[in-house]
mmCIF file of C-alpha atoms and ligand atoms in Angstrom:
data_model
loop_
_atom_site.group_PDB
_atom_site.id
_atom_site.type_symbol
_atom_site.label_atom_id
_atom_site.label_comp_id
_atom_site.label_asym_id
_atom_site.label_seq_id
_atom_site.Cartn_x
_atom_site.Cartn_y
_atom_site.Cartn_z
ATOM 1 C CA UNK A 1 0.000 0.000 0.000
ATOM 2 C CA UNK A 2 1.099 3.373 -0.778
ATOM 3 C CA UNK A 3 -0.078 7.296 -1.504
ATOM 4 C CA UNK A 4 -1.288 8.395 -4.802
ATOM 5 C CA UNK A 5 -0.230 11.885 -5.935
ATOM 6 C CA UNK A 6 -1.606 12.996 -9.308
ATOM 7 C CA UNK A 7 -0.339 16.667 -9.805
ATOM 8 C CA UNK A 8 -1.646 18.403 -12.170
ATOM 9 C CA UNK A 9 -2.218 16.148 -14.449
ATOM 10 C CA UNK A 10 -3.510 16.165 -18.231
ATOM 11 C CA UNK A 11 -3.748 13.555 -21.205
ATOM 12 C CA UNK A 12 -4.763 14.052 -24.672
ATOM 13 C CA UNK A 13 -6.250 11.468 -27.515
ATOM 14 C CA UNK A 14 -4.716 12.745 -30.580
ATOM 15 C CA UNK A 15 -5.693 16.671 -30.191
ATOM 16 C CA UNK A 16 -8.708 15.837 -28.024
ATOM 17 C CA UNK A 17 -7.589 17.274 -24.227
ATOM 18 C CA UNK A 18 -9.455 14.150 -21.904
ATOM 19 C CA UNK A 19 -7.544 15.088 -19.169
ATOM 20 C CA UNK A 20 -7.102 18.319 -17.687
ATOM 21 C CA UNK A 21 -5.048 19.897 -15.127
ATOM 22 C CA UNK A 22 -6.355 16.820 -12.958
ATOM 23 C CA UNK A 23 -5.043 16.851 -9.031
ATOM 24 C CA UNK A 24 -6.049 14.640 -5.697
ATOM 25 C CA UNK A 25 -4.064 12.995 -3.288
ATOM 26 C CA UNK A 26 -5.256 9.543 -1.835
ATOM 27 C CA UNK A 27 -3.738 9.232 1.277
ATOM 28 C CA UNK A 28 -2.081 5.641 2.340
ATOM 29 C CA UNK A 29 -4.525 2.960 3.143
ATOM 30 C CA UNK A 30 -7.799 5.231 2.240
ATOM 31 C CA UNK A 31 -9.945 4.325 -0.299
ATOM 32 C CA UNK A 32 -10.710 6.783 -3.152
ATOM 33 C CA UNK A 33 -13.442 7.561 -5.732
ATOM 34 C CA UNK A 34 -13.550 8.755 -8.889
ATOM 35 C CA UNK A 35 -17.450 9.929 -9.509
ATOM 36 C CA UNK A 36 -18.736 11.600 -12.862
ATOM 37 C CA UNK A 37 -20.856 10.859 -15.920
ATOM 38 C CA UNK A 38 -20.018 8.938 -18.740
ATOM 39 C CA UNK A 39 -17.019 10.491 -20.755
ATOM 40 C CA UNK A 40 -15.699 12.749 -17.946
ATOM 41 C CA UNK A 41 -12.229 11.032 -18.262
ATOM 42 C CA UNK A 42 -12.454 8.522 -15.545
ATOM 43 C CA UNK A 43 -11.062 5.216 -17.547
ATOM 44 C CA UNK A 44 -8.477 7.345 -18.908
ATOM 45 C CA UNK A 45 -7.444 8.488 -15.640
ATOM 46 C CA UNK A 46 -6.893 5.210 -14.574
ATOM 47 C CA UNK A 47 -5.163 3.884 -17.451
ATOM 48 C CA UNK A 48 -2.542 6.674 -16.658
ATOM 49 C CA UNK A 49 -1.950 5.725 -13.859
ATOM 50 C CA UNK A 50 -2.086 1.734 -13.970
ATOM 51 C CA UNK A 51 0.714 2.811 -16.905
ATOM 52 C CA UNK A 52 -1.375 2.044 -20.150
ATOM 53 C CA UNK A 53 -1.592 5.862 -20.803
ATOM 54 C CA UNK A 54 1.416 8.715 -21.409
ATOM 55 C CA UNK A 55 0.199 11.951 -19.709
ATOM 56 C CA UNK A 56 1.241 15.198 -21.806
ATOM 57 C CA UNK A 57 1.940 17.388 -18.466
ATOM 58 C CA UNK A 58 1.965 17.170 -14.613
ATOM 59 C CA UNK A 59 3.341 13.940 -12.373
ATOM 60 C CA UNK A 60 2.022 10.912 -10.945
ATOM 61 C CA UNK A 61 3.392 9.498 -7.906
ATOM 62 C CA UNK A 62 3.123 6.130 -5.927
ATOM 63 C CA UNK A 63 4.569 6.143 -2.785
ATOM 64 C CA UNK A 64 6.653 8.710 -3.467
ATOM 65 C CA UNK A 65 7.867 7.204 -6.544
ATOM 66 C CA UNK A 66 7.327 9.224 -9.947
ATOM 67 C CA UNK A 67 5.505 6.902 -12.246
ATOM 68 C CA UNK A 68 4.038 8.934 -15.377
ATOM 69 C CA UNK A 69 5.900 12.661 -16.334
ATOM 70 C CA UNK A 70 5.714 13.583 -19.542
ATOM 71 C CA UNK A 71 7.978 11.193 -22.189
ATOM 72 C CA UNK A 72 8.410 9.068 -19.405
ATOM 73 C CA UNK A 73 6.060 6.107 -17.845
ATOM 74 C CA UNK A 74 7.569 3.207 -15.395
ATOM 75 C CA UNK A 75 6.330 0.343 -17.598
ATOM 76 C CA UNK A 76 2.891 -1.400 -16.106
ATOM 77 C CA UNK A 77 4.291 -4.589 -14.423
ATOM 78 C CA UNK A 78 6.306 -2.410 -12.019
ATOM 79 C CA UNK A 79 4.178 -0.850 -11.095
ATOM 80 C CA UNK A 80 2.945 -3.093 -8.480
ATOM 81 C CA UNK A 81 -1.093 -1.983 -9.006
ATOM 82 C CA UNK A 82 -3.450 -4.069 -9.188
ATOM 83 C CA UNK A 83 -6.490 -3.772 -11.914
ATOM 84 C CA UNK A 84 -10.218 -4.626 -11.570
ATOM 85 C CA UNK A 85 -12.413 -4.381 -14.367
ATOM 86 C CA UNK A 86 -16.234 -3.969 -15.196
ATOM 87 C CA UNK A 87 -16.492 -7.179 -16.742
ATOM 88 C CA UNK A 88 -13.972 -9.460 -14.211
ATOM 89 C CA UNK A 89 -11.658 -10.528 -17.029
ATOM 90 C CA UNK A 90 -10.947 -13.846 -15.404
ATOM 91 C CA UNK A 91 -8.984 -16.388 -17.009
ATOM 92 C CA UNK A 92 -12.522 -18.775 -18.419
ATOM 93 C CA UNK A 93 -9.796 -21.957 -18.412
ATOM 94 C CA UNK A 94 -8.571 -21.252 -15.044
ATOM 95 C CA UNK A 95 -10.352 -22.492 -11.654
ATOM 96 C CA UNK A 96 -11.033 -19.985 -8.921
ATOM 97 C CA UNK A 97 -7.743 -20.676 -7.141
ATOM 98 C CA UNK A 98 -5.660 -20.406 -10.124
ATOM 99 C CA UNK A 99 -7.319 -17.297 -11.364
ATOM 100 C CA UNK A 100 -6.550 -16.033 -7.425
ATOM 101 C CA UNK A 101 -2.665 -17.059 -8.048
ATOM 102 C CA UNK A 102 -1.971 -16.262 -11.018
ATOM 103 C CA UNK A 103 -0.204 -13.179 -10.041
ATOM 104 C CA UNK A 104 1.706 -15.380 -7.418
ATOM 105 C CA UNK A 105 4.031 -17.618 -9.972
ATOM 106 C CA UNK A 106 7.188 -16.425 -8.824
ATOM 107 C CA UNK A 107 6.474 -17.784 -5.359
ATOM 108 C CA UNK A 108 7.104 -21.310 -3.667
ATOM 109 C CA UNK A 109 4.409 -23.801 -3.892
ATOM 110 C CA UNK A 110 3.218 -23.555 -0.291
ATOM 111 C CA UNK A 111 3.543 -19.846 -0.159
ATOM 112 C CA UNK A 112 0.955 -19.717 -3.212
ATOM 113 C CA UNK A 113 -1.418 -22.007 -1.193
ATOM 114 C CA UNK A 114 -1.305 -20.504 1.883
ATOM 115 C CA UNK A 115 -2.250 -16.942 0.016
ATOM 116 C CA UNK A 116 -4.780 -18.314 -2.370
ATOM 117 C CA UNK A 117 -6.089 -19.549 0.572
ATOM 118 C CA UNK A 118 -6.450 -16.718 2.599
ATOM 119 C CA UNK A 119 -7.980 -14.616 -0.016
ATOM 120 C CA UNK A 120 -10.776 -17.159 -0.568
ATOM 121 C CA UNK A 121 -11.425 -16.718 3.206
ATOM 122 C CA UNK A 122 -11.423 -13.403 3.004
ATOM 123 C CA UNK A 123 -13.901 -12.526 -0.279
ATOM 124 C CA UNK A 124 -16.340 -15.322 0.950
ATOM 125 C CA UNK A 125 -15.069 -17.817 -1.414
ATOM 126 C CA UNK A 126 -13.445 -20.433 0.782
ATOM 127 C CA UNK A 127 -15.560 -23.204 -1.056
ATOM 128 C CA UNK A 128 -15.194 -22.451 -4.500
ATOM 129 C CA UNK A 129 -11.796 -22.892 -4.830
ATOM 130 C CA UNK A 130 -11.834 -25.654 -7.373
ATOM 131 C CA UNK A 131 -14.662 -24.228 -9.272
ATOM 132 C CA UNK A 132 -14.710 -22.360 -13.104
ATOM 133 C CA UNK A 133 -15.726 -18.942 -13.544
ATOM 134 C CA UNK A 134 -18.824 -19.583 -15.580
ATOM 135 C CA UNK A 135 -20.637 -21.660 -12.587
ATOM 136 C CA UNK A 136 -20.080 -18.291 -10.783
ATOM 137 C CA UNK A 137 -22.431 -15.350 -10.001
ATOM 138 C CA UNK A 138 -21.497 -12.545 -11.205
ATOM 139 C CA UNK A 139 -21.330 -11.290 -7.776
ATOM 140 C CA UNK A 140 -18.702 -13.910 -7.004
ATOM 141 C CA UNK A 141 -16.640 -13.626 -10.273
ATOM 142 C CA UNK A 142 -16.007 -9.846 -9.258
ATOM 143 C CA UNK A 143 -15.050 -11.169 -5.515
ATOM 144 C CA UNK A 144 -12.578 -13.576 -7.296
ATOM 145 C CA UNK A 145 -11.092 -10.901 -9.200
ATOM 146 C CA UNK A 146 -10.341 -8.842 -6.451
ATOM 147 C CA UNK A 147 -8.800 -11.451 -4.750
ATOM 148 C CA UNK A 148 -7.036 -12.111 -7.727
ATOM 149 C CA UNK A 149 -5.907 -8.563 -7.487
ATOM 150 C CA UNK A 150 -5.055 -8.379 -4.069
ATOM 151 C CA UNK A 151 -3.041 -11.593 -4.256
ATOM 152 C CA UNK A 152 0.644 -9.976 -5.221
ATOM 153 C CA UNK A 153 -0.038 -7.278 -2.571
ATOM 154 C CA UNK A 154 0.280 -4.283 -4.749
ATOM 155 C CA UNK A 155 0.817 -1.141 -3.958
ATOM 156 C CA UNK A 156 -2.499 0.128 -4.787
ATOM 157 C CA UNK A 157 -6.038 -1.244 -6.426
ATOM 158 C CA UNK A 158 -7.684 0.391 -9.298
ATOM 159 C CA UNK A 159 -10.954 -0.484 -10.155
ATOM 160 C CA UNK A 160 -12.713 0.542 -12.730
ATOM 161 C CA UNK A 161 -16.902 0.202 -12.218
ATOM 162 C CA UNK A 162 -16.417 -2.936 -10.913
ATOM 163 C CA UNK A 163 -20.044 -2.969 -9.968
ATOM 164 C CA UNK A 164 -21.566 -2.069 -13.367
ATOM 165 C CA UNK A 165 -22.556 -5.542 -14.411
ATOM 166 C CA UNK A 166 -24.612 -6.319 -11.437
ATOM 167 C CA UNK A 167 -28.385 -5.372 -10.763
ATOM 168 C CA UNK A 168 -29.241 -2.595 -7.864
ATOM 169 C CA UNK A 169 -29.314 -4.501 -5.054
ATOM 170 C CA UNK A 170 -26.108 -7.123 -4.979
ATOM 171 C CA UNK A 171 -24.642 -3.721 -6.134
ATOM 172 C CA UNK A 172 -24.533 -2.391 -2.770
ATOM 173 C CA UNK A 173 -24.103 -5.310 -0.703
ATOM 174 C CA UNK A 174 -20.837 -5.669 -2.882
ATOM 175 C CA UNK A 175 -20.056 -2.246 -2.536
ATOM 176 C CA UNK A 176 -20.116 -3.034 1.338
ATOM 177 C CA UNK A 177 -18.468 -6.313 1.752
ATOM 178 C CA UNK A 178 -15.612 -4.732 -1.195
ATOM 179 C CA UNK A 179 -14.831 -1.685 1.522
ATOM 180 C CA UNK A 180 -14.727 -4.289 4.200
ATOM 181 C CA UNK A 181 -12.050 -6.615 2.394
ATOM 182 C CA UNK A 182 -9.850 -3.492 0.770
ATOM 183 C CA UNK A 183 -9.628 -2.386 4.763
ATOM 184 C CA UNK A 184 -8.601 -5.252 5.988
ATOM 185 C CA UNK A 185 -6.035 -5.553 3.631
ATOM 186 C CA UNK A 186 -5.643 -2.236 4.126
ATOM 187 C CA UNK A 187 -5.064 -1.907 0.729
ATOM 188 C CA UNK A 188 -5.200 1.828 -1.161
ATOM 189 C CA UNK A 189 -7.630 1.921 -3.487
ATOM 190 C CA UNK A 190 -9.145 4.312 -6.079
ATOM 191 C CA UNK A 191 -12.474 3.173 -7.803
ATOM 192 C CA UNK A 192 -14.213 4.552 -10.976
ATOM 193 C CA UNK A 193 -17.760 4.540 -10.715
ATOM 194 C CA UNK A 194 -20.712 6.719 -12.245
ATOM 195 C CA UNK A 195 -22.919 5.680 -9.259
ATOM 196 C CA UNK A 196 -23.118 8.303 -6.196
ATOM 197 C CA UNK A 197 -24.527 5.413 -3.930
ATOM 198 C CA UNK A 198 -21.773 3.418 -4.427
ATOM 199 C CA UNK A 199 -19.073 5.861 -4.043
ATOM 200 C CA UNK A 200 -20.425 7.388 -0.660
ATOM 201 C CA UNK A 201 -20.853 3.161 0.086
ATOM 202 C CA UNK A 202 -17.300 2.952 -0.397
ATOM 203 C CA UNK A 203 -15.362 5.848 0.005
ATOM 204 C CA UNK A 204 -13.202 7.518 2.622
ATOM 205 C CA UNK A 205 -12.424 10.238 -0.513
ATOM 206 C CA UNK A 206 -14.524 11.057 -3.535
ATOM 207 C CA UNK A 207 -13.626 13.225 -6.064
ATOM 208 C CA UNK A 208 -16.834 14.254 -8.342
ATOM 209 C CA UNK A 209 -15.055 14.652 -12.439
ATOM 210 C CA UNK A 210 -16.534 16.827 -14.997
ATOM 211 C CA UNK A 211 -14.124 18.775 -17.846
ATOM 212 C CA UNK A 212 -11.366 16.295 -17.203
ATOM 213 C CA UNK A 213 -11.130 18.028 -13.741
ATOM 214 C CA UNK A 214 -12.077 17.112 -10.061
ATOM 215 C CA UNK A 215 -14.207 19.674 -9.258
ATOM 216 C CA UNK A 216 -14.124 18.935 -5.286
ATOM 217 C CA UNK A 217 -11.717 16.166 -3.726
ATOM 218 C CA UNK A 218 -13.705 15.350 -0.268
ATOM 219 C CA UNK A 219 -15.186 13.264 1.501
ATOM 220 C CA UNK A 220 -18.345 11.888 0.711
ATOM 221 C CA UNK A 221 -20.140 13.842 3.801
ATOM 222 C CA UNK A 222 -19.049 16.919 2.493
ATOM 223 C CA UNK A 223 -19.505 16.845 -1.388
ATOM 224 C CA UNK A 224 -23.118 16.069 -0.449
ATOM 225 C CA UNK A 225 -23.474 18.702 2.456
ATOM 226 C CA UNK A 226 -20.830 21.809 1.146
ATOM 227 C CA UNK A 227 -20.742 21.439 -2.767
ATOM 228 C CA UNK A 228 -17.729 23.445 -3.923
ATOM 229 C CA UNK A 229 -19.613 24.016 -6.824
ATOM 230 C CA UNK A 230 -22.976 23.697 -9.150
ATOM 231 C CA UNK A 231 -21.953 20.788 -10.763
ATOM 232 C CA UNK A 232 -21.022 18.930 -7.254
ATOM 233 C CA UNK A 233 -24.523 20.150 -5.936
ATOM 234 C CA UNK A 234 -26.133 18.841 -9.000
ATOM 235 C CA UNK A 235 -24.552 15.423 -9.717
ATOM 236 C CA UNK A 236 -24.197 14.240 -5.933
ATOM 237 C CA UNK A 237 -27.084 13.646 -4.276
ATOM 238 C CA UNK A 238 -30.765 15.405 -5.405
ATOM 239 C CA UNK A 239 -31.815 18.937 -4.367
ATOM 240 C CA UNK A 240 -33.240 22.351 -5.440
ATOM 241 C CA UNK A 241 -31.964 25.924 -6.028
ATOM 242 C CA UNK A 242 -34.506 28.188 -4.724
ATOM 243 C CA UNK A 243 -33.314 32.295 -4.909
ATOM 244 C CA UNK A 244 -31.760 34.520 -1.815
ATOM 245 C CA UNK A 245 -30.811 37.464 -0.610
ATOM 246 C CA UNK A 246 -28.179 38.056 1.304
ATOM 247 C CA UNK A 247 -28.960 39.977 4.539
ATOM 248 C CA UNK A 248 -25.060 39.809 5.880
ATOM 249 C CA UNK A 249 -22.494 37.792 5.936
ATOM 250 C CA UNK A 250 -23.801 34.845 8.096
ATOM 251 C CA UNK A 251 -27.722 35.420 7.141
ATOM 252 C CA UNK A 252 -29.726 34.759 3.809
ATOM 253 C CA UNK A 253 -33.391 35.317 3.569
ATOM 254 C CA UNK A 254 -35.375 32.787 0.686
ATOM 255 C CA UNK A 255 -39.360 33.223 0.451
ATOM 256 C CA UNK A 256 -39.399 30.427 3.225
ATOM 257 C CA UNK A 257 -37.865 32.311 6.027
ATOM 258 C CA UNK A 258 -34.487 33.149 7.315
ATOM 259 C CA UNK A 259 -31.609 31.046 7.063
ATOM 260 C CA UNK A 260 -28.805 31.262 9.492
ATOM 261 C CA UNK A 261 -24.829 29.940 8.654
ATOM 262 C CA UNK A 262 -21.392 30.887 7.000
ATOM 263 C CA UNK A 263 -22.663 31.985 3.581
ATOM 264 C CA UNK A 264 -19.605 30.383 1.140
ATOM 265 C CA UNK A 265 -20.557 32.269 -1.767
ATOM 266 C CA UNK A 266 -18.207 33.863 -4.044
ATOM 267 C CA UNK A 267 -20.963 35.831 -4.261
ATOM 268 C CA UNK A 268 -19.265 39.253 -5.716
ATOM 269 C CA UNK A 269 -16.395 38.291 -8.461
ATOM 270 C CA UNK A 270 -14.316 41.254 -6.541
ATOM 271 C CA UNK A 271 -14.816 39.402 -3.542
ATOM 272 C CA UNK A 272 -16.578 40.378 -1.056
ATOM 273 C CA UNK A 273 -15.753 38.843 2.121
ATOM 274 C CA UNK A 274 -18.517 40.665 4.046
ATOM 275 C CA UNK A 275 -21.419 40.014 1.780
ATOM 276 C CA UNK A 276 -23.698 42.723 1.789
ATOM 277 C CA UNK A 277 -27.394 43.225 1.480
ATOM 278 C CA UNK A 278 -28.969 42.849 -1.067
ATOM 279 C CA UNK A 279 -27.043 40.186 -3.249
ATOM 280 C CA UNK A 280 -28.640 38.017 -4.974
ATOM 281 C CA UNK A 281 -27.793 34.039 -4.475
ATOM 282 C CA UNK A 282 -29.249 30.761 -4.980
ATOM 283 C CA UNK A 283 -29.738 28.555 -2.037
ATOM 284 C CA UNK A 284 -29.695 24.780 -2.216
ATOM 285 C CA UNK A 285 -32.495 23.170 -0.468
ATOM 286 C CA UNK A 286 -31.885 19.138 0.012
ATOM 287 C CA UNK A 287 -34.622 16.915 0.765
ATOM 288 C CA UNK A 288 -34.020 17.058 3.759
ATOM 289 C CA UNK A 289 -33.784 20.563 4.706
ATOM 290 C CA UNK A 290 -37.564 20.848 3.927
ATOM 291 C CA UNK A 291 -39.471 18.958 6.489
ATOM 292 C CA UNK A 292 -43.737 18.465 6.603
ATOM 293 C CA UNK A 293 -44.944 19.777 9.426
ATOM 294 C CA UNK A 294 -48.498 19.558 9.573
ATOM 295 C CA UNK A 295 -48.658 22.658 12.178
ATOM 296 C CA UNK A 296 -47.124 25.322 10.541
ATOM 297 C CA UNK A 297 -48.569 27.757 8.123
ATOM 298 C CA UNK A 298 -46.383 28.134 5.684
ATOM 299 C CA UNK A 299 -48.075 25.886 2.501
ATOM 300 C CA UNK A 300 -46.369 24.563 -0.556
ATOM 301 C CA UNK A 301 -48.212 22.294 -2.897
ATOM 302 C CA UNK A 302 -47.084 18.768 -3.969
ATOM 303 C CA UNK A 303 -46.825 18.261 -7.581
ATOM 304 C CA UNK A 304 -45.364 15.214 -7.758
ATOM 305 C CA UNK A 305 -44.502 12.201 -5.525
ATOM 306 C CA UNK A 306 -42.474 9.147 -5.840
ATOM 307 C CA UNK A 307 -42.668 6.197 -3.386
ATOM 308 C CA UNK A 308 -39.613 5.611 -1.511
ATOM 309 C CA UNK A 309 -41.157 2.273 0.383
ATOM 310 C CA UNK A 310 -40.364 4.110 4.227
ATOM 311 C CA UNK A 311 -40.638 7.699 2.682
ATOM 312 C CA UNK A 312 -42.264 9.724 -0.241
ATOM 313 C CA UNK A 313 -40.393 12.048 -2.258
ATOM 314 C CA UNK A 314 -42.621 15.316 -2.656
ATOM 315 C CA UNK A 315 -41.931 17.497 -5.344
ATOM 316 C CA UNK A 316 -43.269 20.844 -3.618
ATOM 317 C CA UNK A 317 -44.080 23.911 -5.277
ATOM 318 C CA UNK A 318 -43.368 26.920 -3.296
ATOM 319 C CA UNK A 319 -45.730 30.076 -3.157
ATOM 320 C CA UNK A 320 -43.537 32.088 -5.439
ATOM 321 C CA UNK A 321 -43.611 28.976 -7.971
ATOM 322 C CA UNK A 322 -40.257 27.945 -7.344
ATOM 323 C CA UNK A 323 -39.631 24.219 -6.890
ATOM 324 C CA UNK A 324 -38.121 21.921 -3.720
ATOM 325 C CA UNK A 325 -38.119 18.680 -2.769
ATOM 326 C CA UNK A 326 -39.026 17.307 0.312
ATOM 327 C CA UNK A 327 -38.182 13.603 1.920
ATOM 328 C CA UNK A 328 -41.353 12.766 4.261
ATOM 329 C CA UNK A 329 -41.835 9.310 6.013
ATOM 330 C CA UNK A 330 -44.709 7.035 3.835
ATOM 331 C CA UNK A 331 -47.254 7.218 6.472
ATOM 332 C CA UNK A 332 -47.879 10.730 5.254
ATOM 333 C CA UNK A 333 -49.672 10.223 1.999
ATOM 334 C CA UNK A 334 -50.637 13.426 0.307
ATOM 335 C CA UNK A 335 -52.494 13.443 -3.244
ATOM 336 C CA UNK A 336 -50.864 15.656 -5.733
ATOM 337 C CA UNK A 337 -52.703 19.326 -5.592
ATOM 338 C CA UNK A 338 -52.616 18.790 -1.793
ATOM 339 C CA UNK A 339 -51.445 21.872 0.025
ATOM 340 C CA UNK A 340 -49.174 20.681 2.553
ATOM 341 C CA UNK A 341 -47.470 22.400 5.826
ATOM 342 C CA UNK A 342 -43.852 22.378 5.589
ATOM 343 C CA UNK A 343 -40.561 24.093 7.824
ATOM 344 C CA UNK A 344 -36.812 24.387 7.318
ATOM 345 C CA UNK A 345 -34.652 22.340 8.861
ATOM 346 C CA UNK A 346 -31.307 23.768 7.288
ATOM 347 C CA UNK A 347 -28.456 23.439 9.318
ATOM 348 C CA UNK A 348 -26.369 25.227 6.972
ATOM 349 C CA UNK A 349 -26.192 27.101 4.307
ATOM 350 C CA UNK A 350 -25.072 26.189 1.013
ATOM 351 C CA UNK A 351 -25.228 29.330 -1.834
ATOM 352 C CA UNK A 352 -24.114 30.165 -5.224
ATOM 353 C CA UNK A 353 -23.974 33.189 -6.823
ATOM 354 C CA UNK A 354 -26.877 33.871 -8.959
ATOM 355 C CA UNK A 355 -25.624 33.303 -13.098
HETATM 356 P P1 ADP B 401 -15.288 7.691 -18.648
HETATM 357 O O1 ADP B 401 -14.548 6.483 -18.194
HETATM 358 O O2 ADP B 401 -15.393 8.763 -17.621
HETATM 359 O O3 ADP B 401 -16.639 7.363 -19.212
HETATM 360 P P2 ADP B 401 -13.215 7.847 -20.674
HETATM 361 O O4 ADP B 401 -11.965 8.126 -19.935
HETATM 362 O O5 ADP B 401 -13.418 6.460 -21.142
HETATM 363 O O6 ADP B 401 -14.472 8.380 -19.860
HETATM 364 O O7 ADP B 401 -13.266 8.775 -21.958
HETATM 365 C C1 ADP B 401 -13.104 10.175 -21.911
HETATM 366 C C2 ADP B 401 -13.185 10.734 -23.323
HETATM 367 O O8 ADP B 401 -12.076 10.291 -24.096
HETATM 368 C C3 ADP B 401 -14.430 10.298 -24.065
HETATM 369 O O9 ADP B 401 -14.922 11.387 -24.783
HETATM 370 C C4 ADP B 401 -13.935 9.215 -24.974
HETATM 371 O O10 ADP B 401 -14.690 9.175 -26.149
HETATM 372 C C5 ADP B 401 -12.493 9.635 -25.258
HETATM 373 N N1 ADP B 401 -11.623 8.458 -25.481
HETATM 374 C C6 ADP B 401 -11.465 7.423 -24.633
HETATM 375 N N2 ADP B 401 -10.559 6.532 -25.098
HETATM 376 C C7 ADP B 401 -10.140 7.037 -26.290
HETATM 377 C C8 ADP B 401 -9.195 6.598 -27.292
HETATM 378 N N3 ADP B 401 -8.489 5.464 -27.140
HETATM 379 N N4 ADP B 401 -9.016 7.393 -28.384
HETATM 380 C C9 ADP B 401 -9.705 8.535 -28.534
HETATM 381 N N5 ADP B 401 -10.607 9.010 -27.644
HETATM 382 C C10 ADP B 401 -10.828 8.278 -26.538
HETATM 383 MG MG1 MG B 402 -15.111 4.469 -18.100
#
């Protein structure tokens, strides 16, 4: 196990920039991930650094080591990293303990065993050992690849949406049990996914891609609860932008009352450190910032709802028109029209300058 250092990073396909000015540090034993939509660069960054890919500027570093500078890549197999892919990539002629040590060949006999064998212990496989990858799940093909990864003890783990083949729910149980095995090997890993439930699942770091850039490098708890940016507040986790105004630097007032906190906006290009009345902001509003309270007076009307099994999802218009969203627990069925009593529950606030 080892850091990961990518400084400043970019790659190019032909004239195409993929890559740009792309920085995070994944600190020894932690467990990383990449999160973005389709085509943000997120293969490609891991291809650099697994040593597939040349990067035009910047460094990568592995433990200290420099792996990638420009004209200049440490070839793949010295890397010590280990790969996971989407689709397993398991050797189809190979039993489940020979996929697990194939990586091991320049070991002695017993050596091999005793590895193989804890690794099938430890991903859940202990009685599979002698079996083929086809009479697998996919569920357990992916747990033998990452024991097949594991097995060398690299450095670090890359995985790229090793999840993507599986339906919803053995998804996250995966997700789960995958954290649980990379920790105790203590193993540092940085995983590609596309999936928000399975990064926060996962990760002790997420960094949320978009322009061949991490827009925020964070944990999970704070991508979803102080977005660096729109993009972040958009593409982790669901919410609203409702409009503010600033009443001073801690205080912002939206049509649902007055919101108290350290208003982070870089609300004035000049920069105004004490925001002053009278700028305008949008405020994001989670689901959970808006709760129904069936006492209060202040109304918003549900125009949509989706059943959550132990909560509905109510989309709630506002009085001015605006839109939020609102998490409230299933027992509180409201039909669509329904004028419904609702309060803020913000404990912070999270604002944007308005465009
Ligand atoms: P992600 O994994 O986030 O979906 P990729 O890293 O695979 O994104 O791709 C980023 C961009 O680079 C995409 O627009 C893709 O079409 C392009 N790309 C990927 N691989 C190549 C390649 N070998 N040659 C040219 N363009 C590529
Ligand atoms: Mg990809």
């Amino acid at each position: 196990m080892a850091e990961l250092v990518l400084d400043a990073v970019a790659q190019s396909y032909a004239e195409r920039q993929v890559i740009a000015d792309l920085s995070f540090t994944l600190p020894e034993g932690t467990i990383g991930c990449l999160l973005g939509p389709s085509g943000c660069g997120k293969t490609t960054t891991l291809r650099c650094i697994c040593g597939f890919e040349p990067i035009r500027t910047g460094e990568i570093r592995i433990g200290g080591e420099i792996v990638n500078r420009p004209g200049w890549m440490l070839p793949a197999e010295k890397r010590r990293v280990g790969m996971v892919f989407q689709d397993y990539a398991l050797f189809p002629h190979l039993n489940v303990a020979d996929n697990v040590g194939f990586g091991l060949r320049g070991a002695s006999r017993a050596a091999r065993q005793t590895r193989i064998d804890e690794l099938l212990d430890l991903v859940g496989l202990a009685g599979h050992a002698g079996q083929f990858p086809h009479q697998l799940s996919g569920g357990q093909q992916q747990r033998v690849a990452l024991a097949r990864a594991l097995a060398p003890r690299p450095r670090l783990i890359l995985m790229d949406e090793p999840f993507s083949s599986l339906d919803v729910e053995l998804r996250e149980r995966l997700s789960i049990e995958v954290r649980d095995i990379l920790k105790r090997e203590a193993t540092t890993a940085l995983i590609v996914t596309h999936d928000q439930h399975e990064a926060f699942a996962l990760a002790d770091w997420a960094g949320v891609m978009h322009d061949g850039r991490i827009q925020q490098w964070d944990t999970p708890y704070n991508l979803y609860h102080e977005p660096a940016n729109r993009f972040v507040a958009d593409f982790v986790g669901q919410g609203a932008l409702v409009t503010g105004e600033v009443i001073n630097d801690h205080q912002v007032e939206i049509e649902l009352g007055v919101l108290d906190g350290h208003i982070p906006v870089e609300c004035d290009a000049s920069g105004c450190a004490e925001c002053v009345r009278s700028c305008r902001v949008e405020v994001l509003l989670r689901p959970d910032d808006i709760i129904h309270d069936e006492d209060s007076l202040l109304l918003a009307e549900v125009e949509n709802k989706a059943f959550r099994g132990a909560e509905f999802l109510y989309t709630l218009k506002l009085p001015s028109g605006q839109r939020a969203l609102s998490l409230v627990p299933s027992h509180h069925n409201h039909a669509i029209g329904e004028k419904i009593g609702i309060r803020l529950a913000v404990d912070h606030v999270v604002a944007f300058r308005c465009e």
